[in-house]
Short mmCIF file of C-alpha atoms in Angstrom, two decimals:
data_model
loop_
_atom_site.label_atom_id
_atom_site.label_comp_id
_atom_site.label_asym_id
_atom_site.label_seq_id
_atom_site.Cartn_x
_atom_site.Cartn_y
_atom_site.Cartn_z
CA MET A 146 -10.50 27.96 -7.86
CA ILE A 147 -12.36 24.27 -9.44
CA LYS A 148 -14.86 23.43 -7.88
CA PHE A 149 -15.52 19.51 -6.91
CA ARG A 150 -18.18 19.33 -8.71
CA VAL A 151 -16.64 20.07 -12.32
CA ILE A 152 -13.90 17.82 -10.99
CA ALA A 153 -15.70 15.24 -10.41
CA LEU A 154 -18.11 15.95 -13.85
CA ALA A 155 -14.42 16.13 -15.18
CA VAL A 156 -13.33 12.78 -14.50
CA GLY A 157 -16.82 11.34 -15.14
CA ALA A 158 -16.23 12.56 -18.90
CA LEU A 159 -12.25 10.90 -18.27
CA LEU A 160 -13.96 7.84 -17.90
CA GLN A 161 -16.18 8.03 -20.67
CA ALA A 162 -12.93 8.72 -23.02
CA CYS A 163 -11.06 6.16 -21.84
CA SER A 164 -11.55 3.56 -25.08
CA ILE A 165 -9.15 0.72 -23.54
CA PRO A 166 -11.24 -2.34 -25.31
CA ASP A 167 -10.34 -4.60 -22.69
CA ILE A 168 -11.58 -3.72 -19.31
CA THR A 169 -15.12 -2.13 -21.54
CA SER A 170 -18.55 -3.86 -23.05
CA LYS A 171 -17.31 -5.58 -25.87
CA LYS A 172 -14.97 -8.58 -25.74
CA PRO A 173 -11.11 -8.04 -26.16
CA ASP A 174 -9.22 -7.75 -29.28
CA VAL A 175 -7.01 -10.16 -27.95
CA GLN A 176 -9.12 -13.24 -27.22
CA LEU A 177 -7.56 -15.23 -24.13
CA PRO A 178 -8.04 -19.49 -25.03
CA GLY A 179 -8.76 -21.52 -22.67
CA SER A 180 -9.26 -20.86 -19.20
CA PHE A 181 -7.61 -17.80 -19.15
CA GLN A 182 -10.60 -16.17 -21.28
CA PRO A 183 -12.85 -13.74 -18.53
CA GLU A 184 -16.29 -12.66 -19.35
CA LEU A 185 -16.13 -9.13 -19.55
CA VAL A 186 -19.24 -8.49 -19.57
CA LYS A 187 -20.63 -10.36 -16.21
CA LYS A 188 -21.14 -7.09 -13.42
CA THR A 189 -19.06 -9.21 -10.46
CA SER A 190 -15.74 -8.81 -10.89
CA SER A 191 -12.79 -11.19 -9.03
CA ALA A 192 -11.04 -8.42 -7.32
CA THR A 193 -14.06 -8.96 -4.39
CA VAL A 194 -12.98 -12.47 -4.15
CA LYS A 195 -11.29 -13.04 -0.48
CA TRP A 196 -7.84 -13.79 -0.73
CA GLN A 197 -7.78 -16.84 1.63
CA THR A 198 -10.48 -18.21 -1.22
CA PHE A 199 -8.70 -16.81 -4.35
CA PHE A 200 -5.36 -18.67 -3.58
CA ASP A 201 -5.61 -22.58 -2.83
CA ASP A 202 -2.18 -23.41 -2.04
CA PRO A 203 -2.60 -23.87 1.86
CA HIS A 204 1.50 -23.11 2.52
CA LEU A 205 0.65 -19.69 0.84
CA VAL A 206 -2.27 -18.46 1.97
CA SER A 207 -0.64 -19.19 5.82
CA LEU A 208 2.27 -17.31 4.53
CA ILE A 209 -0.03 -14.19 3.13
CA GLY A 210 -1.74 -14.50 6.63
CA THR A 211 1.21 -14.26 8.82
CA ALA A 212 2.72 -11.17 6.29
CA VAL A 213 -0.55 -9.02 6.97
CA ALA A 214 -0.45 -9.91 10.78
CA ASN A 215 2.88 -8.84 11.17
CA ASN A 216 4.81 -7.68 7.91
CA LYS A 217 6.47 -3.60 10.14
CA GLU A 218 4.98 -1.22 7.12
CA VAL A 219 1.60 -2.52 8.04
CA ASN A 220 1.63 -1.53 11.46
CA ILE A 221 3.56 1.39 10.33
CA MET A 222 0.51 2.66 8.38
CA LEU A 223 -2.06 0.94 11.63
CA GLN A 224 -0.58 3.82 13.81
CA ARG A 225 -0.71 6.18 11.02
CA ILE A 226 -4.71 5.22 10.65
CA SER A 227 -5.09 5.89 14.92
CA MET A 228 -3.37 8.87 14.41
CA ALA A 229 -5.52 10.41 11.86
CA GLN A 230 -8.16 8.88 14.04
CA ASN A 231 -7.18 11.08 16.94
CA GLU A 232 -7.06 13.98 14.90
CA ILE A 233 -10.92 14.12 13.97
CA GLN A 234 -10.58 14.01 17.90
CA ALA A 235 -9.10 17.12 18.73
CA ARG A 236 -10.83 19.05 15.12
CA LYS A 237 -14.02 17.98 16.75
CA GLY A 238 -13.18 19.60 20.17
CA GLU A 239 -12.15 22.70 18.68
CA TYR A 240 -15.86 23.85 17.93
CA LEU A 241 -17.00 22.98 21.75
CA PRO A 242 -16.44 25.23 24.50
CA PHE A 243 -13.39 25.44 26.34
CA VAL A 244 -13.85 24.79 30.81
CA LYS A 245 -10.70 25.07 32.58
CA PHE A 246 -10.61 25.62 36.36
CA GLY A 247 -8.03 27.92 37.18
CA ALA A 248 -6.65 29.60 40.60
CA GLY A 249 -4.12 32.64 41.27
CA ALA A 250 -2.17 34.41 44.21
CA ASP A 251 -0.40 37.87 43.77
CA GLY A 252 0.48 40.49 45.75
CA GLU A 253 0.49 44.23 45.36
CA LYS A 254 1.32 47.72 46.45
CA VAL A 255 0.31 50.94 45.12
CA GLY A 256 1.87 54.28 45.24
CA LYS A 257 0.39 56.34 48.05
CA TYR A 258 -0.35 59.24 45.62
CA THR A 259 -1.87 56.89 42.90
CA ARG A 260 -5.41 56.94 41.94
CA ASN A 261 -5.21 53.14 43.43
CA GLY A 262 -3.31 54.67 46.82
CA ALA A 263 -5.69 57.72 46.99
CA VAL A 264 -8.66 54.96 47.02
CA GLU A 265 -7.38 52.70 49.22
CA ASP A 266 -6.76 55.75 51.82
CA ASN A 267 -10.29 56.58 51.57
CA LEU A 268 -11.99 53.49 52.29
CA ASP A 269 -12.06 50.97 55.12
CA ILE A 270 -12.41 47.25 54.52
CA SER A 271 -15.05 46.56 57.19
CA ASN A 272 -14.95 48.18 60.44
CA GLY A 273 -13.00 51.43 60.57
CA GLN A 274 -9.91 48.75 59.48
CA ALA A 275 -8.02 50.28 56.46
CA PHE A 276 -6.03 48.30 53.66
CA PRO A 277 -2.93 46.51 54.45
CA THR A 278 0.29 47.77 52.63
CA PHE A 279 1.26 45.21 50.74
CA LEU A 280 -2.68 44.13 49.43
CA GLY A 281 -2.49 40.57 48.65
CA ASN A 282 -5.25 39.15 45.73
CA TYR A 283 -6.13 35.58 45.59
CA GLN A 284 -8.67 33.77 43.36
CA PHE A 285 -9.80 30.42 41.90
CA GLY A 286 -12.96 29.65 39.19
CA LEU A 287 -13.68 27.88 35.76
CA PHE A 288 -13.30 30.17 33.18
CA SER A 289 -14.96 29.10 29.74
CA THR A 290 -13.98 30.13 25.82
CA TRP A 291 -15.76 29.07 23.17
CA GLU A 292 -15.35 30.61 19.10
CA LEU A 293 -18.96 30.65 17.25
CA ASP A 294 -18.29 28.13 14.65
CA VAL A 295 -20.50 30.92 12.01
CA TRP A 296 -18.66 30.28 9.29
CA LYS A 297 -18.41 26.47 9.63
CA LYS A 298 -14.69 26.75 9.59
CA LEU A 299 -14.18 23.97 12.18
CA ARG A 300 -16.40 22.08 11.50
CA ASN A 301 -14.96 21.66 8.12
CA ALA A 302 -12.05 20.97 9.11
CA THR A 303 -13.11 18.36 11.24
CA LYS A 304 -14.64 17.13 7.90
CA VAL A 305 -11.48 17.19 6.43
CA ALA A 306 -9.60 15.13 9.76
CA ALA A 307 -12.20 12.41 8.92
CA LEU A 308 -11.77 12.26 4.69
CA GLU A 309 -8.08 12.10 5.50
CA TYR A 310 -8.33 8.96 8.07
CA MET A 311 -10.70 7.47 5.63
CA ALA A 312 -8.08 7.73 2.76
CA THR A 313 -5.69 6.80 5.26
CA SER A 314 -7.69 3.37 5.74
CA GLU A 315 -7.79 3.03 1.79
CA GLY A 316 -3.46 3.81 1.68
CA LYS A 317 -3.55 0.53 4.39
CA ASN A 318 -6.02 -1.75 2.16
CA PHE A 319 -3.70 -0.89 -1.05
CA LEU A 320 -0.76 -1.56 0.84
CA VAL A 321 -2.16 -4.78 1.92
CA THR A 322 -3.11 -5.51 -1.71
CA ASN A 323 0.62 -5.05 -2.75
CA LEU A 324 1.39 -6.93 0.02
CA VAL A 325 -0.55 -10.45 -0.23
CA ALA A 326 0.71 -10.09 -4.38
CA GLU A 327 4.68 -9.90 -3.60
CA VAL A 328 4.30 -12.74 -1.11
CA ALA A 329 2.21 -14.18 -3.94
CA HIS A 330 5.15 -13.17 -6.54
CA SER A 331 8.24 -14.55 -4.59
CA TYR A 332 6.52 -17.91 -3.30
CA TYR A 333 5.35 -19.28 -6.93
CA GLU A 334 9.42 -17.87 -7.40
CA LEU A 335 10.07 -20.21 -4.71
CA LEU A 336 8.44 -22.94 -6.65
CA ALA A 337 9.62 -22.31 -9.71
CA LEU A 338 13.21 -22.49 -8.96
CA ASP A 339 12.37 -26.09 -6.44
CA ASN A 340 11.66 -27.13 -10.29
CA GLN A 341 14.61 -25.47 -12.06
CA LEU A 342 16.62 -26.87 -9.66
CA LYS A 343 14.90 -30.77 -9.67
CA ASN A 344 15.69 -30.14 -13.35
CA LEU A 345 19.42 -29.77 -13.78
CA GLU A 346 19.33 -32.39 -10.85
CA GLN A 347 17.43 -34.61 -14.04
CA ASN A 348 19.78 -33.08 -16.92
CA ILE A 349 22.98 -34.41 -14.93
CA ALA A 350 21.56 -37.75 -14.39
CA ILE A 351 21.16 -37.79 -18.45
CA GLN A 352 24.51 -36.05 -18.81
CA LYS A 353 26.51 -38.23 -16.18
CA ASN A 354 25.17 -41.72 -18.16
CA GLY A 355 26.52 -39.55 -21.49
CA LEU A 356 29.54 -40.18 -19.88
CA GLU A 357 29.71 -43.39 -19.38
CA VAL A 358 28.32 -44.36 -22.54
CA VAL A 359 31.39 -42.13 -24.19
CA LYS A 360 34.07 -43.55 -21.69
CA GLN A 361 32.87 -47.25 -23.03
CA LEU A 362 32.59 -46.43 -26.56
CA GLN A 363 36.90 -44.59 -25.75
CA PHE A 364 37.47 -48.29 -24.38
CA TYR A 365 36.41 -49.83 -27.87
CA ALA A 366 38.04 -47.13 -29.68
CA ARG A 367 35.19 -45.75 -30.39
CA SER A 368 35.15 -42.33 -29.07
CA THR A 369 38.11 -39.83 -28.32
CA THR A 370 38.89 -38.07 -24.90
CA LEU A 371 37.78 -34.82 -26.28
CA ALA A 372 34.56 -36.80 -26.17
CA VAL A 373 35.01 -37.44 -22.58
CA LYS A 374 36.48 -34.38 -21.68
CA ARG A 375 33.94 -31.95 -22.93
CA TYR A 376 31.13 -34.32 -21.42
CA GLU A 377 32.98 -34.13 -18.13
CA ALA A 378 32.84 -30.21 -18.31
CA GLU A 379 29.21 -29.87 -19.59
CA VAL A 380 28.34 -32.04 -16.02
CA ALA A 381 30.54 -29.39 -14.07
CA LYS A 382 29.57 -26.60 -15.40
CA ASN A 383 25.92 -28.16 -14.99
CA GLN A 384 26.57 -29.24 -10.85
CA SER A 385 27.75 -25.83 -10.31
CA ARG A 386 24.49 -24.11 -11.73
CA ILE A 387 23.22 -25.84 -8.54
CA TYR A 388 24.18 -23.55 -6.19
CA GLU A 389 23.38 -20.74 -8.25
CA VAL A 390 19.54 -21.60 -8.18
CA LYS A 391 20.37 -22.54 -4.25
CA GLN A 392 21.06 -19.01 -3.43
CA GLN A 393 18.22 -18.00 -5.45
CA ILE A 394 15.98 -19.74 -3.10
CA THR A 395 17.97 -19.06 0.23
CA VAL A 396 17.16 -15.25 -0.97
CA ALA A 397 13.70 -15.73 -2.18
CA GLU A 398 12.90 -17.51 0.88
CA ASN A 399 14.41 -14.85 3.51
CA ARG A 400 12.84 -12.51 1.02
CA ILE A 401 9.03 -14.07 2.32
CA ASN A 402 10.34 -13.91 5.98
CA PHE A 403 11.30 -10.02 5.64
CA LEU A 404 7.42 -9.90 4.48
CA LEU A 405 6.62 -11.46 7.35
CA GLY A 406 8.42 -9.89 10.11
CA ARG A 407 11.02 -12.13 11.18
CA THR A 408 14.13 -13.31 10.54
CA PRO A 409 14.90 -15.93 8.23
CA GLN A 410 13.66 -20.26 8.17
CA ALA A 411 12.72 -22.05 6.00
CA ILE A 412 9.46 -21.69 4.21
CA PRO A 413 7.47 -24.22 3.67
CA ARG A 414 6.15 -25.16 -0.01
CA THR A 415 4.79 -27.99 -1.96
CA ALA A 416 6.68 -27.89 -5.49
CA ALA A 417 5.33 -31.10 -6.87
CA GLY A 418 2.44 -30.18 -9.63
CA PHE A 419 3.77 -26.63 -10.33
CA MET A 420 3.78 -27.21 -14.07
CA GLU A 421 0.51 -28.36 -14.20
CA MET A 422 -1.47 -25.89 -12.08
CA GLN A 423 -3.55 -23.50 -14.23
CA PRO A 424 -4.67 -19.91 -13.47
CA LYS A 425 -8.11 -18.98 -12.12
CA MET A 426 -10.43 -17.94 -14.43
CA LEU A 427 -10.50 -14.02 -13.89
CA GLN A 428 -13.47 -11.94 -14.15
CA VAL A 429 -12.55 -8.13 -15.01
CA GLY A 430 -16.33 -6.66 -14.65
CA ILE A 431 -17.32 -3.33 -15.56
CA PRO A 432 -15.72 -0.19 -15.33
CA SER A 433 -17.44 1.29 -11.94
CA GLN A 434 -16.69 -1.76 -10.20
CA LEU A 435 -12.51 -0.86 -10.84
CA LEU A 436 -13.16 2.61 -8.70
CA GLN A 437 -14.90 0.79 -6.22
CA ASN A 438 -12.47 -2.20 -5.51
CA ARG A 439 -9.01 0.00 -6.14
CA PRO A 440 -8.05 1.03 -3.03
CA ASP A 441 -5.83 3.73 -4.30
CA ILE A 442 -8.42 4.85 -7.09
CA ARG A 443 -10.51 5.63 -3.54
CA GLN A 444 -7.99 7.20 -1.44
CA ALA A 445 -7.63 9.27 -4.85
CA GLU A 446 -11.32 10.44 -4.33
CA LEU A 447 -10.74 10.91 -0.91
CA GLU A 448 -8.34 13.64 -1.11
CA LEU A 449 -9.89 15.11 -3.91
CA ALA A 450 -12.64 16.06 -1.22
CA ALA A 451 -10.21 16.81 1.38
CA ALA A 452 -8.43 19.10 -0.60
CA ASP A 453 -12.28 20.63 -1.69
CA LEU A 454 -12.87 21.50 1.96
CA ASN A 455 -10.05 22.63 2.38
CA ILE A 456 -10.32 25.60 0.60
CA GLN A 457 -13.47 26.37 2.15
CA VAL A 458 -11.49 26.23 5.68
CA ALA A 459 -9.52 28.72 4.41
CA ARG A 460 -11.51 30.85 2.52
CA ALA A 461 -13.37 31.25 6.44
CA ASN A 462 -9.73 32.98 7.46
CA PHE A 463 -11.09 35.35 5.35
CA TYR A 464 -14.34 36.71 7.79
CA PRO A 465 -14.25 37.50 11.15
CA SER A 466 -14.16 35.39 14.10
CA PHE A 467 -16.72 35.17 17.25
CA ALA A 468 -15.65 34.21 20.56
CA MET A 469 -17.62 34.29 23.71
CA LYS A 470 -15.75 34.13 27.51
CA ALA A 471 -16.97 33.66 30.71
CA GLY A 472 -16.45 33.40 34.14
CA LEU A 473 -17.64 32.57 37.26
CA GLY A 474 -15.12 32.17 40.67
CA PHE A 475 -14.38 33.83 43.71
CA ASP A 476 -11.73 36.60 44.17
CA ALA A 477 -9.85 38.31 47.39
CA PHE A 478 -7.16 40.40 48.66
CA ASP A 479 -7.23 37.42 52.10
CA LEU A 480 -7.71 34.34 52.36
CA LYS A 481 -10.12 34.39 55.16
CA TYR A 482 -12.48 36.44 52.61
CA LEU A 483 -11.78 34.08 49.74
CA ILE A 484 -15.19 32.31 50.63
CA ASN A 485 -17.53 35.22 51.16
CA THR A 486 -20.54 34.92 49.82
CA PRO A 487 -21.37 37.01 47.99
CA GLU A 488 -19.02 40.01 48.77
CA SER A 489 -16.44 37.31 46.61
CA LEU A 490 -18.27 36.03 44.56
CA ALA A 491 -16.80 37.30 40.35
CA ALA A 492 -18.08 36.54 37.20
CA MET A 493 -17.03 38.06 34.19
CA ILE A 494 -18.57 37.23 30.36
CA ALA A 495 -17.66 39.16 26.92
CA GLY A 496 -17.64 38.31 23.89
CA GLU A 497 -15.43 39.70 21.00
CA MET A 498 -15.32 39.79 17.07
CA VAL A 499 -11.11 39.61 15.55
CA ALA A 500 -10.93 40.19 11.65
CA PRO A 501 -7.87 40.34 9.54
CA VAL A 502 -7.44 43.96 8.29
CA VAL A 503 -3.80 45.16 7.51
CA ASN A 504 -1.14 42.46 6.10
CA LYS A 505 -2.97 39.55 4.78
CA ASN A 506 -0.47 37.74 3.04
CA ALA A 507 0.42 34.23 5.15
CA ILE A 508 -4.00 33.58 4.97
CA ILE A 509 -3.73 34.89 0.66
CA ALA A 510 -0.83 32.38 0.69
CA THR A 511 -2.71 29.60 2.26
CA TYR A 512 -5.35 30.48 0.57
CA LYS A 513 -3.98 29.64 -2.99
CA ASN A 514 -2.24 27.28 -1.10
CA ALA A 515 -5.40 24.92 -0.84
CA ASN A 516 -6.36 26.20 -4.43
CA ALA A 517 -3.07 24.22 -5.56
CA LYS A 518 -3.65 20.88 -3.61
CA GLN A 519 -6.93 20.95 -5.15
CA VAL A 520 -5.87 21.16 -9.06
CA GLN A 521 -3.01 18.87 -7.86
CA ALA A 522 -5.25 16.10 -6.03
CA ALA A 523 -7.86 16.44 -9.06
CA TYR A 524 -4.95 15.35 -11.42
CA GLU A 525 -3.33 12.75 -9.59
CA TYR A 526 -7.31 11.02 -9.26
CA GLU A 527 -7.08 10.94 -13.02
CA GLN A 528 -3.93 9.85 -13.45
CA THR A 529 -4.72 6.88 -10.71
CA ILE A 530 -7.83 6.04 -12.71
CA ILE A 531 -5.72 6.33 -16.28
CA LYS A 532 -3.06 3.92 -14.55
CA ALA A 533 -5.85 1.80 -12.87
CA TYR A 534 -7.18 1.15 -16.95
CA ASN A 535 -3.36 0.11 -17.86
CA GLU A 536 -2.43 -2.44 -15.20
CA VAL A 537 -6.03 -4.48 -16.41
CA ALA A 538 -5.40 -4.09 -20.55
CA ASN A 539 -1.95 -4.52 -19.59
CA GLN A 540 -2.28 -7.86 -17.70
CA LEU A 541 -4.96 -9.29 -19.56
CA ALA A 542 -2.48 -8.76 -22.81
CA ASN A 543 0.24 -10.29 -21.31
CA ILE A 544 -1.40 -13.21 -20.02
CA ALA A 545 -2.98 -14.07 -23.55
CA ASN A 546 0.78 -13.60 -24.75
CA LEU A 547 1.91 -16.02 -21.80
CA ASP A 548 -0.42 -18.43 -22.87
CA LYS A 549 0.14 -18.93 -26.94
CA ASN A 550 3.90 -18.85 -25.68
CA TYR A 551 3.78 -21.68 -22.66
CA GLN A 552 1.92 -24.01 -25.58
CA LEU A 553 4.84 -23.13 -28.09
CA LYS A 554 7.53 -23.85 -25.57
CA ARG A 555 5.98 -27.23 -24.30
CA GLY A 556 5.79 -28.03 -27.73
CA GLN A 557 9.68 -27.05 -27.85
CA VAL A 558 10.25 -29.39 -24.71
CA ASP A 559 8.65 -32.39 -25.81
CA LEU A 560 10.48 -32.44 -29.76
CA LEU A 561 14.14 -31.98 -27.52
CA VAL A 562 13.39 -34.71 -24.93
CA GLN A 563 12.81 -37.00 -28.10
CA SER A 564 15.34 -35.64 -29.36
CA ILE A 565 18.26 -36.83 -26.82
CA ASP A 566 16.84 -40.23 -27.30
CA VAL A 567 17.64 -40.16 -31.30
CA SER A 568 20.62 -38.25 -31.00
CA THR A 569 21.76 -41.02 -28.10
CA GLN A 570 20.95 -43.98 -30.39
CA LEU A 571 22.65 -42.41 -33.40
CA PHE A 572 25.56 -41.99 -31.64
CA LYS A 573 25.80 -45.13 -30.14
CA SER A 574 25.52 -46.89 -33.50
CA ALA A 575 28.42 -43.85 -34.81
CA ARG A 576 25.97 -42.38 -36.99
CA ALA A 577 25.69 -39.40 -35.44
CA ASP A 578 28.73 -37.24 -33.53
CA TYR A 579 29.22 -36.30 -29.76
CA LEU A 580 28.32 -32.57 -30.28
CA ASP A 581 25.10 -33.83 -31.80
CA VAL A 582 24.18 -35.48 -28.46
CA LEU A 583 25.90 -32.83 -25.89
CA LEU A 584 24.26 -29.77 -27.59
CA THR A 585 20.84 -31.49 -27.90
CA GLN A 586 21.16 -32.40 -24.18
CA ARG A 587 21.71 -28.54 -23.43
CA ASP A 588 19.28 -27.74 -25.67
CA ALA A 589 16.70 -29.98 -23.82
CA LEU A 590 18.00 -27.78 -20.77
CA GLU A 591 17.60 -24.65 -21.53
CA ALA A 592 13.94 -25.04 -23.02
CA LYS A 593 12.98 -26.76 -19.46
CA LYS A 594 14.25 -23.76 -18.02
CA GLU A 595 12.49 -21.77 -19.77
CA LEU A 596 9.39 -23.76 -19.47
CA ILE A 597 9.09 -23.40 -16.09
CA GLU A 598 9.42 -19.75 -16.46
CA THR A 599 7.13 -19.14 -18.81
CA LYS A 600 5.02 -20.82 -16.12
CA GLN A 601 5.74 -19.14 -13.49
CA LYS A 602 5.23 -16.00 -14.88
CA GLN A 603 1.52 -17.12 -16.19
CA ILE A 604 0.84 -17.75 -12.82
CA VAL A 605 2.30 -14.52 -11.61
CA ALA A 606 -0.06 -12.82 -14.20
CA MET A 607 -2.65 -14.18 -12.51
CA VAL A 608 -2.00 -12.47 -9.48
CA ASP A 609 -1.09 -9.50 -10.94
CA LEU A 610 -4.42 -9.56 -12.77
CA TYR A 611 -6.42 -9.96 -9.68
CA LYS A 612 -4.25 -6.67 -7.57
CA ALA A 613 -4.89 -4.57 -10.71
CA LEU A 614 -8.51 -5.47 -10.38
CA GLY A 615 -8.35 -4.39 -6.88
CA GLY A 616 -8.62 -7.99 -5.00
CA GLY A 617 -5.82 -8.72 -2.00
CA TRP A 618 -7.51 -6.35 0.65
CA LEU A 619 -10.73 -8.20 1.92
#
């Protein structure tokens, strides 16, 4: 059996051994430029910021509030929490005395040549009145049983139920964290798709102007029908892509509606200013805060503690169990004598001890399973910690690389936009081919599309870092 304190020391050693530079006291190897560089040495963590404050967009805040209140998975988890709370009450009642009220009636005719028959023949009820041939038995009263919790088996089982209840609550917090992040992901995806749609419409307008220029040049025999057809095909291709983007918008809206627990409907949002949006500066804090803020780590820690107590509960099954029984009431062979006192008054008190002697296989198996479950919980706890550290490290590197990526792509877009004007002027003066103009416009459209996608990834990376730090459930 692995003792819980030994596991705690092992986990502590693991935390010291995890040499992830991004979340220790020194600066990360990858410096985050501008507003993306978090102050890692500060003792505060952005995870403690409530999601109502973390997100600035009022539409997004409203959507998240609706999701937290109406999401079906959250409501299912709340019922599990309620059941876990009821389990505490049930376990607590097991080590308290049970008091019951009972009543019964039966009849019996004994054989004459039996012990009871001989007693009835030689014993009068009162004043020479003999026992009836068919003898009844009526009784009612209070009966109590109480198992003495000598080995703390029942009390430890109650503590296990309490720990499992708290673990279930942390599971609900972890679910809310993921829900907040998922709603934010889908919302920012919607904003990005709105900008993609606007980008397509702007590009189509530019290409239609180019098409008119080509037609005019064809009229003056300075261009060919091939150029006109190629421009018309390019316009038709981009117009068809509009409907692809609209379908993606519909899917994203319905995904949000599903998370909000409601039927499909339009999602209110403001897409303007999306490309100027800057991710917030996040403070990572110190490793111990990561353990405190992440609900999945707290849940794994509570499950580990419950598994340790379960071993003590399973061990107690090897020891004798002690119980007391008592009863007080009335007992008589006829209803007219039932409430006579003190003649019909009956009382009983007894104690018993039961201990397993032979065939303890089931108890041994339960004990072994409890040990195995504790070892499993210890590994899951360590795995959860390592996963949390890796998620934070990955998102820090992701934010840094996306910032550099965005800066370069923005420069690429600016150059391509300028190239469109240059190529158009050269084409009008017969110094460039129509394909140069067409390909330049196509490259500019793709570059803008990638720039919007990169901006979306930047915002999502900020949300993912907030989630990785354990934020979003407060």
